[in-house]
């Protein structure tokens, strides 16, 4: 399986506020990324990470900027189809 190495997350005012609309925080996302269970490629070559944090699955969409550096596009609770990817 291909591995994704994330060394740096890119945050700005827009994406911090955007993930808040989905009930998440920067801290939750940064901790969830430490526990990637699965991923898939999405729209515009973005990567959808399915992560687990405190028993909840979170879908985090990132856009690769450089090796190891990813911009957070959005994040939300993972849906049933995404959770099945972790099995």
Tab-separated table of C-alpha atoms in Angstrom:
chain	number	residue	atom	x	y	z
A	1	UNK	CA	0.000	0.000	0.000
A	2	UNK	CA	1.208	3.488	-0.802
A	3	UNK	CA	2.109	5.597	2.199
A	4	UNK	CA	1.436	9.293	2.574
A	5	UNK	CA	4.001	11.190	4.596
A	6	UNK	CA	2.663	14.422	6.057
A	7	UNK	CA	5.272	16.622	7.696
A	8	UNK	CA	3.556	19.994	7.486
A	9	UNK	CA	-0.057	21.162	7.274
A	10	UNK	CA	-0.843	24.488	5.646
A	11	UNK	CA	-3.471	26.527	7.471
A	12	UNK	CA	-4.987	29.920	6.765
A	13	UNK	CA	-7.979	31.852	8.101
A	14	UNK	CA	-10.296	30.399	5.444
A	15	UNK	CA	-9.690	26.707	6.103
A	16	UNK	CA	-9.677	27.142	9.903
A	17	UNK	CA	-13.114	28.780	9.699
A	18	UNK	CA	-14.344	26.281	7.104
A	19	UNK	CA	-13.618	23.196	9.223
A	20	UNK	CA	-15.343	24.885	12.184
A	21	UNK	CA	-18.550	24.804	10.115
A	22	UNK	CA	-18.227	21.007	10.201
A	23	UNK	CA	-17.762	20.977	13.976
A	24	UNK	CA	-14.005	20.370	13.874
A	25	UNK	CA	-10.974	22.303	15.043
A	26	UNK	CA	-7.399	22.657	13.903
A	27	UNK	CA	-6.259	20.644	16.941
A	28	UNK	CA	-8.647	17.760	16.201
A	29	UNK	CA	-7.505	17.570	12.584
A	30	UNK	CA	-3.819	17.718	13.487
A	31	UNK	CA	-4.293	14.862	15.958
A	32	UNK	CA	-6.472	12.817	13.579
A	33	UNK	CA	-3.833	13.014	10.831
A	34	UNK	CA	-1.510	11.089	13.129
A	35	UNK	CA	-3.867	8.101	12.740
A	36	UNK	CA	-4.601	7.714	9.009
A	37	UNK	CA	-6.607	4.522	8.452
A	38	UNK	CA	-7.172	4.784	4.688
A	39	UNK	CA	-7.093	7.239	1.822
A	40	UNK	CA	-8.369	7.683	-1.697
A	41	UNK	CA	-7.785	10.130	-4.493
A	42	UNK	CA	-10.502	12.695	-5.021
A	43	UNK	CA	-11.449	15.588	-7.257
A	44	UNK	CA	-8.593	17.651	-8.769
A	45	UNK	CA	-5.980	15.110	-7.607
A	46	UNK	CA	-6.723	15.934	-3.991
A	47	UNK	CA	-6.339	13.229	-1.385
A	48	UNK	CA	-9.127	12.216	0.978
A	49	UNK	CA	-7.670	10.908	4.228
A	50	UNK	CA	-9.853	8.763	6.459
A	51	UNK	CA	-8.513	9.247	9.968
A	52	UNK	CA	-9.585	8.143	13.408
A	53	UNK	CA	-9.641	10.408	16.464
A	54	UNK	CA	-11.093	9.348	19.804
A	55	UNK	CA	-13.208	6.632	18.181
A	56	UNK	CA	-14.628	8.899	15.460
A	57	UNK	CA	-13.736	8.694	11.777
A	58	UNK	CA	-12.949	11.979	10.075
A	59	UNK	CA	-12.625	12.610	6.347
A	60	UNK	CA	-9.903	15.191	5.661
A	61	UNK	CA	-9.366	16.527	2.141
A	62	UNK	CA	-5.843	17.749	1.456
A	63	UNK	CA	-4.062	19.235	-1.534
A	64	UNK	CA	-0.362	18.393	-1.876
A	65	UNK	CA	1.832	21.485	-2.179
A	66	UNK	CA	5.301	19.951	-1.971
A	67	UNK	CA	6.634	16.663	-0.667
A	68	UNK	CA	5.320	16.261	2.861
A	69	UNK	CA	3.461	19.603	2.829
A	70	UNK	CA	-0.339	19.566	2.465
A	71	UNK	CA	-3.021	22.267	2.417
A	72	UNK	CA	-6.189	21.416	4.363
A	73	UNK	CA	-9.124	21.910	1.967
A	74	UNK	CA	-11.897	20.673	4.260
A	75	UNK	CA	-12.704	18.109	6.923
A	76	UNK	CA	-15.903	16.501	8.179
A	77	UNK	CA	-17.231	13.323	9.747
A	78	UNK	CA	-16.551	10.368	7.456
A	79	UNK	CA	-19.620	8.887	5.788
A	80	UNK	CA	-20.477	5.173	5.797
A	81	UNK	CA	-18.764	4.499	2.458
A	82	UNK	CA	-15.556	6.141	3.696
A	83	UNK	CA	-15.641	4.268	7.008
A	84	UNK	CA	-15.851	0.974	5.075
A	85	UNK	CA	-12.475	1.785	3.506
A	86	UNK	CA	-10.889	1.350	6.936
A	87	UNK	CA	-11.914	-2.299	7.292
